[in-house]
mmCIF file of C-alpha atoms in Angstrom:
data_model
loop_
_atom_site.group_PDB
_atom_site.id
_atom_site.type_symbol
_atom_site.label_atom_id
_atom_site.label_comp_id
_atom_site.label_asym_id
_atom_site.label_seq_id
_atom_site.Cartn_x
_atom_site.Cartn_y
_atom_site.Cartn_z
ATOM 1 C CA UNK A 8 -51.611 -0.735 -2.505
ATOM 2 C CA UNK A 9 -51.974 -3.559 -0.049
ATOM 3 C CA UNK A 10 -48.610 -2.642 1.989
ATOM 4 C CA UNK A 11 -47.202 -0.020 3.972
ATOM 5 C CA UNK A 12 -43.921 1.912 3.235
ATOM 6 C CA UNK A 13 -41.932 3.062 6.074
ATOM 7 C CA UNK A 14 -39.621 5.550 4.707
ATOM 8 C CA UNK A 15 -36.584 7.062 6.259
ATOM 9 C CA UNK A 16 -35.964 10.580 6.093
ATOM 10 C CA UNK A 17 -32.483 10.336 4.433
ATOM 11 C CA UNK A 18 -34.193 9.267 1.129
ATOM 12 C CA UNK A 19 -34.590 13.036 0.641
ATOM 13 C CA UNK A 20 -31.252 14.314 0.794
ATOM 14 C CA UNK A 21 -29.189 15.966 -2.278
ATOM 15 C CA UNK A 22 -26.051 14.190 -1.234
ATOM 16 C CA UNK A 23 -23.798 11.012 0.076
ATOM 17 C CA UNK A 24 -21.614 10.711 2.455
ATOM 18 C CA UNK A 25 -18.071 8.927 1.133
ATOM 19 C CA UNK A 26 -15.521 7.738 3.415
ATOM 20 C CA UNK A 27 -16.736 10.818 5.793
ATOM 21 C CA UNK A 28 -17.237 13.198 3.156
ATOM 22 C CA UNK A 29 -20.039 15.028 1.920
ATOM 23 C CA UNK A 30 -20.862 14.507 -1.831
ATOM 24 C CA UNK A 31 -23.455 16.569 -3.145
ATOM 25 C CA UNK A 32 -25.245 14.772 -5.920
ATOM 26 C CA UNK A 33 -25.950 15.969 -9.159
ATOM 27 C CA UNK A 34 -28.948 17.860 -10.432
ATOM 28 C CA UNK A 35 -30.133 15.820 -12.929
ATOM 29 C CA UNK A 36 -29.897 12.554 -10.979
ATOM 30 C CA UNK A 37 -32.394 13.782 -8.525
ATOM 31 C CA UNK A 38 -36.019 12.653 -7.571
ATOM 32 C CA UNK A 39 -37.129 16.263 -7.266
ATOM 33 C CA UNK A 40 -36.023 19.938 -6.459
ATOM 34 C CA UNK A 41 -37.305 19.588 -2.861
ATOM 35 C CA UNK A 42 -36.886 17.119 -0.360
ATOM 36 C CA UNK A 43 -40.938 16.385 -0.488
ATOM 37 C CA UNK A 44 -40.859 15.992 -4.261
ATOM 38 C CA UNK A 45 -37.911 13.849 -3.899
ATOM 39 C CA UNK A 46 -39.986 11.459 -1.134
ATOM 40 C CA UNK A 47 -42.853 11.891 -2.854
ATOM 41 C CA UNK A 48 -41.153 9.873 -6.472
ATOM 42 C CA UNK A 49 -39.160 7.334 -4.641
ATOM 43 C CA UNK A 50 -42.186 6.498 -2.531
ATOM 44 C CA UNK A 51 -44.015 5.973 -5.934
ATOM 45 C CA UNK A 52 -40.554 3.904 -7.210
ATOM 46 C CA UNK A 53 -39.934 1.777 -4.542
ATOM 47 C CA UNK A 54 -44.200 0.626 -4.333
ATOM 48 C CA UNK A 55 -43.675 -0.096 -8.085
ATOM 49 C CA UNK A 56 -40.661 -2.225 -7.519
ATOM 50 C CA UNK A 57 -42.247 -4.021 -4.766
ATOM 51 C CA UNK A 58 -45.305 -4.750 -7.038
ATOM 52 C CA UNK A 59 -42.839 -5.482 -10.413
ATOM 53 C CA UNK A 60 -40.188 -7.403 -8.174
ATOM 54 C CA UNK A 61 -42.943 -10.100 -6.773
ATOM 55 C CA UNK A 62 -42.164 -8.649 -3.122
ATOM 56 C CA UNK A 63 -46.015 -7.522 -1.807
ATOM 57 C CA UNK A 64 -47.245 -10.633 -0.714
ATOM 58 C CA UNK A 65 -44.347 -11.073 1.846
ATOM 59 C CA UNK A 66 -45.407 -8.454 4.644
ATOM 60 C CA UNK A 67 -47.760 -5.409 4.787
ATOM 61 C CA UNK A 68 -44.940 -3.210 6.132
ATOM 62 C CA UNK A 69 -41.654 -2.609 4.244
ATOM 63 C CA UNK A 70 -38.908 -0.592 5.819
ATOM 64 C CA UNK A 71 -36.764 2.049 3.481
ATOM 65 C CA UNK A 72 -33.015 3.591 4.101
ATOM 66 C CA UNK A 73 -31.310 4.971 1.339
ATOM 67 C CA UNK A 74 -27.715 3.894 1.303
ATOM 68 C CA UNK A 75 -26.043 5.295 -1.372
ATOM 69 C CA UNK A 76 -26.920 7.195 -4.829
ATOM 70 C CA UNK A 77 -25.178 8.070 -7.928
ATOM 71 C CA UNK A 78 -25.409 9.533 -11.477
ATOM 72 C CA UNK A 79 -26.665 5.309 -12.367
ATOM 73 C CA UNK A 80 -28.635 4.326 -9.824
ATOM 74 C CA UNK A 81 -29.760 4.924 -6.385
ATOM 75 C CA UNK A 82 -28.919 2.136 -3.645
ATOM 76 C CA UNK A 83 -31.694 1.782 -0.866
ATOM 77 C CA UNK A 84 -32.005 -0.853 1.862
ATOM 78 C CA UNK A 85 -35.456 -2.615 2.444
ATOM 79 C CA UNK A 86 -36.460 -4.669 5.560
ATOM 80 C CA UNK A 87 -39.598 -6.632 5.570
ATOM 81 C CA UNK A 88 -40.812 -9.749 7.564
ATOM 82 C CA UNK A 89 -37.157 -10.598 9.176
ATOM 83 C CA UNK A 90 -35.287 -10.060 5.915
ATOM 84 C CA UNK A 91 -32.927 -7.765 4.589
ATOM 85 C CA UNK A 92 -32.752 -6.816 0.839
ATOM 86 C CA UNK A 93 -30.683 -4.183 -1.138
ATOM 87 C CA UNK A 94 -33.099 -2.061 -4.324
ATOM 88 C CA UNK A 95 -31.613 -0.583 -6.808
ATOM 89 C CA UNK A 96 -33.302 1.511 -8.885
ATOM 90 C CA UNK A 97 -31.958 3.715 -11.994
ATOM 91 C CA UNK A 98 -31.532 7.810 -11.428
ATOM 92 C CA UNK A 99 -33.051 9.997 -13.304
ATOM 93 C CA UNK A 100 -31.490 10.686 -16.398
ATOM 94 C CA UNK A 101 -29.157 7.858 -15.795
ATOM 95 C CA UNK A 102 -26.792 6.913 -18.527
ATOM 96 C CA UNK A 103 -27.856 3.240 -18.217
ATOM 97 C CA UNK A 104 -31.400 2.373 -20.023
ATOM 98 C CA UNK A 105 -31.762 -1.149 -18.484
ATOM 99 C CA UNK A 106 -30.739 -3.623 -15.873
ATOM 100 C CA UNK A 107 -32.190 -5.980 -17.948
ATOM 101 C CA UNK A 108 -29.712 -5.227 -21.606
ATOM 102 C CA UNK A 109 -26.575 -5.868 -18.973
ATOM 103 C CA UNK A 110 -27.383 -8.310 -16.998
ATOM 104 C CA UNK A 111 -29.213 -11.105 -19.117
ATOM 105 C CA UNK A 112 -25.672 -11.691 -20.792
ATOM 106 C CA UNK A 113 -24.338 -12.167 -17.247
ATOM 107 C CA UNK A 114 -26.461 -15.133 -16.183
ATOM 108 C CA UNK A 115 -24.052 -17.649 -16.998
ATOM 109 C CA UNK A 116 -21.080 -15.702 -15.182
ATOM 110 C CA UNK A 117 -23.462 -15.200 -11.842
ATOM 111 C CA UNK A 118 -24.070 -19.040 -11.745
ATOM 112 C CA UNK A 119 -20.533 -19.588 -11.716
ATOM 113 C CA UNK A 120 -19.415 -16.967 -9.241
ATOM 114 C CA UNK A 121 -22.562 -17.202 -7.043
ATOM 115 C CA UNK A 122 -20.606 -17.575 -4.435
ATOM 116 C CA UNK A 123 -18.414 -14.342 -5.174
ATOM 117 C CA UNK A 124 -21.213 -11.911 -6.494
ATOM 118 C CA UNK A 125 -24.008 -10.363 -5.231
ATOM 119 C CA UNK A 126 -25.997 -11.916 -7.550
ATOM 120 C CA UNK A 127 -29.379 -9.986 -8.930
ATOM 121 C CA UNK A 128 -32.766 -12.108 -7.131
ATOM 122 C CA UNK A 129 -34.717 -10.374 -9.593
ATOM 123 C CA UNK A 130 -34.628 -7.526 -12.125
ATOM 124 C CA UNK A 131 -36.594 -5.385 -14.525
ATOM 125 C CA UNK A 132 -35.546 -2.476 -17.018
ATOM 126 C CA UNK A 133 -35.473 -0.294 -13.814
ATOM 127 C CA UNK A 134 -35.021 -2.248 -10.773
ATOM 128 C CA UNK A 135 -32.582 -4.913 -9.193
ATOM 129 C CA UNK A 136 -33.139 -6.625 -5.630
ATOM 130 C CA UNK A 137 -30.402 -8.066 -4.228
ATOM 131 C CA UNK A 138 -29.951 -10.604 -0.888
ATOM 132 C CA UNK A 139 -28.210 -8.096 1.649
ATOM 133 C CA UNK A 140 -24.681 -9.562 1.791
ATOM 134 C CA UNK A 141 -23.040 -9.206 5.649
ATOM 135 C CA UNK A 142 -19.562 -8.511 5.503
ATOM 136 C CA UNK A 143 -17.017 -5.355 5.557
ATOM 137 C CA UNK A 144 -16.544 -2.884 2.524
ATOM 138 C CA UNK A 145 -13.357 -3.160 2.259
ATOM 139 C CA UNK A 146 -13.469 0.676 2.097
ATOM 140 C CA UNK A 147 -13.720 0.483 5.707
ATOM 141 C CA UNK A 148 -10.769 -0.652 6.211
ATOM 142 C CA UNK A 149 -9.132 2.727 5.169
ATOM 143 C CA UNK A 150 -9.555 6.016 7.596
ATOM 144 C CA UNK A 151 -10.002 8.837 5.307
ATOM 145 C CA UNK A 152 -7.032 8.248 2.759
ATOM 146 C CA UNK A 153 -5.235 6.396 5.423
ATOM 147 C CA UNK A 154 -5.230 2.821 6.083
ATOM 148 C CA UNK A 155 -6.141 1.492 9.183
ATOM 149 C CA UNK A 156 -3.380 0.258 11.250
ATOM 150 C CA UNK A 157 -5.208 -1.800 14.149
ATOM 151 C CA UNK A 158 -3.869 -5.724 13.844
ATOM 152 C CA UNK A 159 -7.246 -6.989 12.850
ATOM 153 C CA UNK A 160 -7.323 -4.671 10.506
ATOM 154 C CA UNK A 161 -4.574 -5.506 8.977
ATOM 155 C CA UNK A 162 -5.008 -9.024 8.810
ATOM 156 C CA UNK A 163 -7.751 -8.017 6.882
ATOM 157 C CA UNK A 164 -5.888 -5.681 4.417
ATOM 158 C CA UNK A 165 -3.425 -8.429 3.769
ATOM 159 C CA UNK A 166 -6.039 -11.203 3.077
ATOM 160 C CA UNK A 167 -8.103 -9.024 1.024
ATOM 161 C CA UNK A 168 -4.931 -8.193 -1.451
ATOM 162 C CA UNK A 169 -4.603 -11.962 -1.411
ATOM 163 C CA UNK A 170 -8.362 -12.885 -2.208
ATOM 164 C CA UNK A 171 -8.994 -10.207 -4.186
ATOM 165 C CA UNK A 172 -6.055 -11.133 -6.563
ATOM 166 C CA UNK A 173 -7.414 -14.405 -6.620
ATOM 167 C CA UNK A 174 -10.983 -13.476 -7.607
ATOM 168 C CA UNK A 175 -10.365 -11.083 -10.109
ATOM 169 C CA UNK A 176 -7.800 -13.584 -12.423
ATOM 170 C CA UNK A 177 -10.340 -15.986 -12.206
ATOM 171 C CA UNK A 178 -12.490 -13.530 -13.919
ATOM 172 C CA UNK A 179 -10.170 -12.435 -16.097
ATOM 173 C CA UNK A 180 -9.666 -15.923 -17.147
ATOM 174 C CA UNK A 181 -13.636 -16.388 -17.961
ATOM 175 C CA UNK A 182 -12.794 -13.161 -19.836
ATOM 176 C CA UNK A 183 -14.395 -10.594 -17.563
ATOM 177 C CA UNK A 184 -13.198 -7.512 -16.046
ATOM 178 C CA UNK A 185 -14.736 -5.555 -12.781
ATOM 179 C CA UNK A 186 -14.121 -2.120 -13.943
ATOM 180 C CA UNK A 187 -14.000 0.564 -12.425
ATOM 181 C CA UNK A 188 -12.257 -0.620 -9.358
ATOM 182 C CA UNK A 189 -13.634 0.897 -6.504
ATOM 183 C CA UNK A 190 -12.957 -0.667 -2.990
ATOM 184 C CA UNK A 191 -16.741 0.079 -1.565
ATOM 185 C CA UNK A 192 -18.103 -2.082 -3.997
ATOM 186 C CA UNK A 193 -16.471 -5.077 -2.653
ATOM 187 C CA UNK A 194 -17.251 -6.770 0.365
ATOM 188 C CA UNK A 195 -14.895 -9.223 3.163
ATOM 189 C CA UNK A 196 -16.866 -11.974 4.204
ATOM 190 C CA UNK A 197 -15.415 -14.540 6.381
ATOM 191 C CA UNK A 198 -12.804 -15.296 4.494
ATOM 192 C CA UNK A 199 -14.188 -14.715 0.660
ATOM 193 C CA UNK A 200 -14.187 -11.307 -1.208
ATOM 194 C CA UNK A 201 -17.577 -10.753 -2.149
ATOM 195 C CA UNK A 202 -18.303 -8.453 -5.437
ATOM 196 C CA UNK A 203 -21.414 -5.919 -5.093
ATOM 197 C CA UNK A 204 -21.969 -4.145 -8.125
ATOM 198 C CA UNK A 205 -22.968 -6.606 -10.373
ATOM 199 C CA UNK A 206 -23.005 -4.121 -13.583
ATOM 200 C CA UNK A 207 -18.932 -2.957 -13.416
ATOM 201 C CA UNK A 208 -18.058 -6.543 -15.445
ATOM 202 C CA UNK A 209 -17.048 -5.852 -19.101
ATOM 203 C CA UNK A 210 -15.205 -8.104 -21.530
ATOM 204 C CA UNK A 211 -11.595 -7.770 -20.401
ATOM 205 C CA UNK A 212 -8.892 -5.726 -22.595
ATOM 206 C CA UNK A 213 -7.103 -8.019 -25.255
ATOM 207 C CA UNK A 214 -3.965 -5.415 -24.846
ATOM 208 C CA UNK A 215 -3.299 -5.330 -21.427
ATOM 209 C CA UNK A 216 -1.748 -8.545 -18.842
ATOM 210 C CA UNK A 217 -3.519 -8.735 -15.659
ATOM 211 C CA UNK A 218 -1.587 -7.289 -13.601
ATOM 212 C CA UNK A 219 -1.087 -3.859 -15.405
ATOM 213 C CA UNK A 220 -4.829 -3.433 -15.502
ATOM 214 C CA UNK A 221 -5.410 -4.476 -11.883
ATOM 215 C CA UNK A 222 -2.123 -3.678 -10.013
ATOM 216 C CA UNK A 223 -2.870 -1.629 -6.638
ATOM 217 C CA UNK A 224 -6.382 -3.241 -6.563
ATOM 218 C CA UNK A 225 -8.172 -3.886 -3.876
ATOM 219 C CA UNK A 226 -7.566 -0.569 -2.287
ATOM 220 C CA UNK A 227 -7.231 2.349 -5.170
ATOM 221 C CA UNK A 228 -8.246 2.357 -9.035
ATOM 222 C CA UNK A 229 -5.580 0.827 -11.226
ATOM 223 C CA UNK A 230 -5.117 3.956 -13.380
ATOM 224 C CA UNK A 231 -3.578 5.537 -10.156
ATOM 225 C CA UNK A 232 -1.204 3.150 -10.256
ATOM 226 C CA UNK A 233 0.310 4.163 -13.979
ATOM 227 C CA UNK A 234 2.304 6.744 -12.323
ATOM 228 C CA UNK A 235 2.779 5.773 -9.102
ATOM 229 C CA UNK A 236 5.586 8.208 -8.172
ATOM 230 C CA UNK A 237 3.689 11.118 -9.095
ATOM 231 C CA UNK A 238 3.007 13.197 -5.977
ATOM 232 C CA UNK A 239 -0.705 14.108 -6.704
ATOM 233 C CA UNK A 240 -1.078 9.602 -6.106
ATOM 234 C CA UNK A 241 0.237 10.211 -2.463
ATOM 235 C CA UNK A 242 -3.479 10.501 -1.004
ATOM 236 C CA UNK A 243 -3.634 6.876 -2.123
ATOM 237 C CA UNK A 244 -0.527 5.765 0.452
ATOM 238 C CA UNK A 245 -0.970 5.651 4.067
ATOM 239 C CA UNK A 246 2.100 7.513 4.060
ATOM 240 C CA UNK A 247 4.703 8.718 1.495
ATOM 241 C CA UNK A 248 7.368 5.962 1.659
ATOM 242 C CA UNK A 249 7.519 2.916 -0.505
ATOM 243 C CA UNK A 250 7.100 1.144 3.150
ATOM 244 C CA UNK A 251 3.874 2.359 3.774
ATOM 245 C CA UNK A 252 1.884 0.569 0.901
ATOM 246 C CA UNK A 253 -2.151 0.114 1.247
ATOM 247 C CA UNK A 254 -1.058 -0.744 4.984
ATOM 248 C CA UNK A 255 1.387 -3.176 4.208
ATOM 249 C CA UNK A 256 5.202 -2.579 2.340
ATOM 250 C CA UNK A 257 5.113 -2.749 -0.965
ATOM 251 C CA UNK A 258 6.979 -6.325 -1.018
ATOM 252 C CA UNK A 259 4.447 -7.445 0.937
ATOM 253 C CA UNK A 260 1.937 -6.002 -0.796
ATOM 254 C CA UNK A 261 3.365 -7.444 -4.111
ATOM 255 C CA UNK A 262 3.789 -11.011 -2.217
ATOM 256 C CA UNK A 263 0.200 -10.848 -1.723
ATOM 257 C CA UNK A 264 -1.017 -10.305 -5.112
ATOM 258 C CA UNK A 265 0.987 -12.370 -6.926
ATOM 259 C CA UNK A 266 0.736 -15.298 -4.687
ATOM 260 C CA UNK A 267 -3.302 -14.361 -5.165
ATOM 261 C CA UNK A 268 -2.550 -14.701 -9.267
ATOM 262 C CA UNK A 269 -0.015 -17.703 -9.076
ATOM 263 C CA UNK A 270 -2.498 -20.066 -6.890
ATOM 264 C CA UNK A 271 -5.226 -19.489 -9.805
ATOM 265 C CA UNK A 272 -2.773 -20.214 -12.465
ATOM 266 C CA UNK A 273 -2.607 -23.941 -14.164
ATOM 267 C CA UNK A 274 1.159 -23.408 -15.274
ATOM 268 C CA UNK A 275 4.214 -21.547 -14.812
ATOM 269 C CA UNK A 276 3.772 -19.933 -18.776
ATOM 270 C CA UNK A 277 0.418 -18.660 -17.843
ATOM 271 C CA UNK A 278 1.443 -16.756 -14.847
ATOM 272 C CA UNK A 279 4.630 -15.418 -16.873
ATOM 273 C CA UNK A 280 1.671 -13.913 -19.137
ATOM 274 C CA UNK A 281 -0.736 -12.883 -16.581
ATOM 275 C CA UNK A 282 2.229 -10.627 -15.002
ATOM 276 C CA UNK A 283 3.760 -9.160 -17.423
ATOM 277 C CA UNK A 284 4.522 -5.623 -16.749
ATOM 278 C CA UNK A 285 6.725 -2.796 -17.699
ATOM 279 C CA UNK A 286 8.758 -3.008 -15.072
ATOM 280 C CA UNK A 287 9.755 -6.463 -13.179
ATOM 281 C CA UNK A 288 8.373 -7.219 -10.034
ATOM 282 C CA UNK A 289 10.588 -8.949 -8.150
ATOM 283 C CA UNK A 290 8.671 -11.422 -5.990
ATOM 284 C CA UNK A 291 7.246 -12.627 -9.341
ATOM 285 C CA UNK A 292 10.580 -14.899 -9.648
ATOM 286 C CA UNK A 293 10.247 -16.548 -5.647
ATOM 287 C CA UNK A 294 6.771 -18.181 -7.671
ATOM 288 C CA UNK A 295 8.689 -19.642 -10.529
ATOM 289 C CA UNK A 296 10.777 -23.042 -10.545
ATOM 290 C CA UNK A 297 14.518 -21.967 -9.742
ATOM 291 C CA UNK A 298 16.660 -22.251 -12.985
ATOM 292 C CA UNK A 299 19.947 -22.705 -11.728
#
């Protein structure tokens, strides 16, 4: 091995931290029973993905962090002659067999959105680099199960809504979906919403409009949203009251979206289609010609 790995001491631990809490990881998606068994494999994983990924001949030193790890794949940062990359590399056991069987059929969608996705750099069977994108999870802006408050935080909250909206219909209308919705996995980047888990886009539902499969995104999972009078959804309010919604009121909030789905929308019939839902919004008529 003609390179040196620099490896930080959290790559050994047996859990994540997610918006300030302590997850412990699973069993089977661990490197090893012990924290030296567990350096000891990723070590040996990471110099194999530098060798596979074309990355040794760029510096002798490469700097490791892990930053996040899962039942699919573990996330771990690399630094290495002024650059910044992101590794992923699949768990143990993980149901996915291949980086490679999901995202060859992507390549088309990535050249399109290139601009909007963390698109892969490289990729084998096991690994994917990715350029380090600089920008704010938008789970950051929520503290705990509360979202932040602060004003530029909230001009935040209420352009991400927007560009979110926006970015996600004109996925849907390439025929993708980003599923499961998870607000770490997207990043605010001067003014863009960037996507960073390149391997959440399936072929969207035939049965469902857009906005019943995506209402409440950016900031909670859509299936939350079914029910959203059911008490057991409250964690997912700042507060309790239908004026406390993801930070803004839920007008606003509804403004936001829509105006997000209406500006990607060639006609007044298609955004009739892309929100229908089972019960009428009603900021979806101030986007529609008056009829009187």
């Amino acid at each position: 091995m003609s390179f040196r790995l620099k490896i930080d001491e959290n790559v050994t631990a047996d859990h994540v931290v997610c918006w300030g809490v302590s997850v412990a990881l699973l069993k089977k998606s661990l490197f090893g029973s012990t924290p030296e068994e567990r350096r000891r494999r990723i070590e040996e994983k990471i110099s194999q993905a530098i060798e596979e990924l074309s990355l040794k001949e760029m510096a002798d030193e490469f700097s490791v962090s892990m930053l996040s790890a899962w039942v699919r794949y573990y996330v771990f940062r690399i630094d290495a002659a002024g650059k910044t990359f992101v590794l992923n590399v699949l768990s143990p056991n993980s149901p996915m067999r291949s980086f490679k069987d999901i995202l060859d059929p992507l390549e088309g969608l990535f050249e399109k959105f290139k601009d909007d996705i963390a698109v892969p750099i490289a990729y084998t069977d096991e690994f994917m680099l990715q350029e380090w994108i600089d920008g704010i999870p938008l789970s950051e802006l929520r503290d705990g199960d509360m979202m932040k408050n602060d004003e530029k935080s909230r001009k935040i909250i209420e352009g991400s809504i927007y560009l979110t909206a926006r970015l996600l219909y004109r996925l849907w209308k390439e025929g993708y979906s980003y599923t499961p919705w998870e607000d770490y996995e997207a990043m605010y980047c001067d003014g863009r919403i960037v996507l960073l888990d390149v391997t959440r886009f399936e072929r969207k539902p035939l049965n469902e409009s857009f906005l019943q499969y995506y209402y409440g995104a950016p900031f909670c999972a859509p299936d939350v949203l079914k029910n959203p009078t059911n008490p057991v959804n409250r964690l997912y309010f700042r507060g309790t009251s239908e004026r406390d919604y993801f930070g803004v009121e839920r007008r606003r909030y509804e403004e936001l979206f829509l105006k997000g789905v209406w500006d990607e929308c060639d006609d007044e019939e298609e955004f009739r289609e892309a929100t229908l839902y089972s019960r009428p919004l009603t900021n979806a008529r101030t986007f529609l010609p008056s009829t009187e």
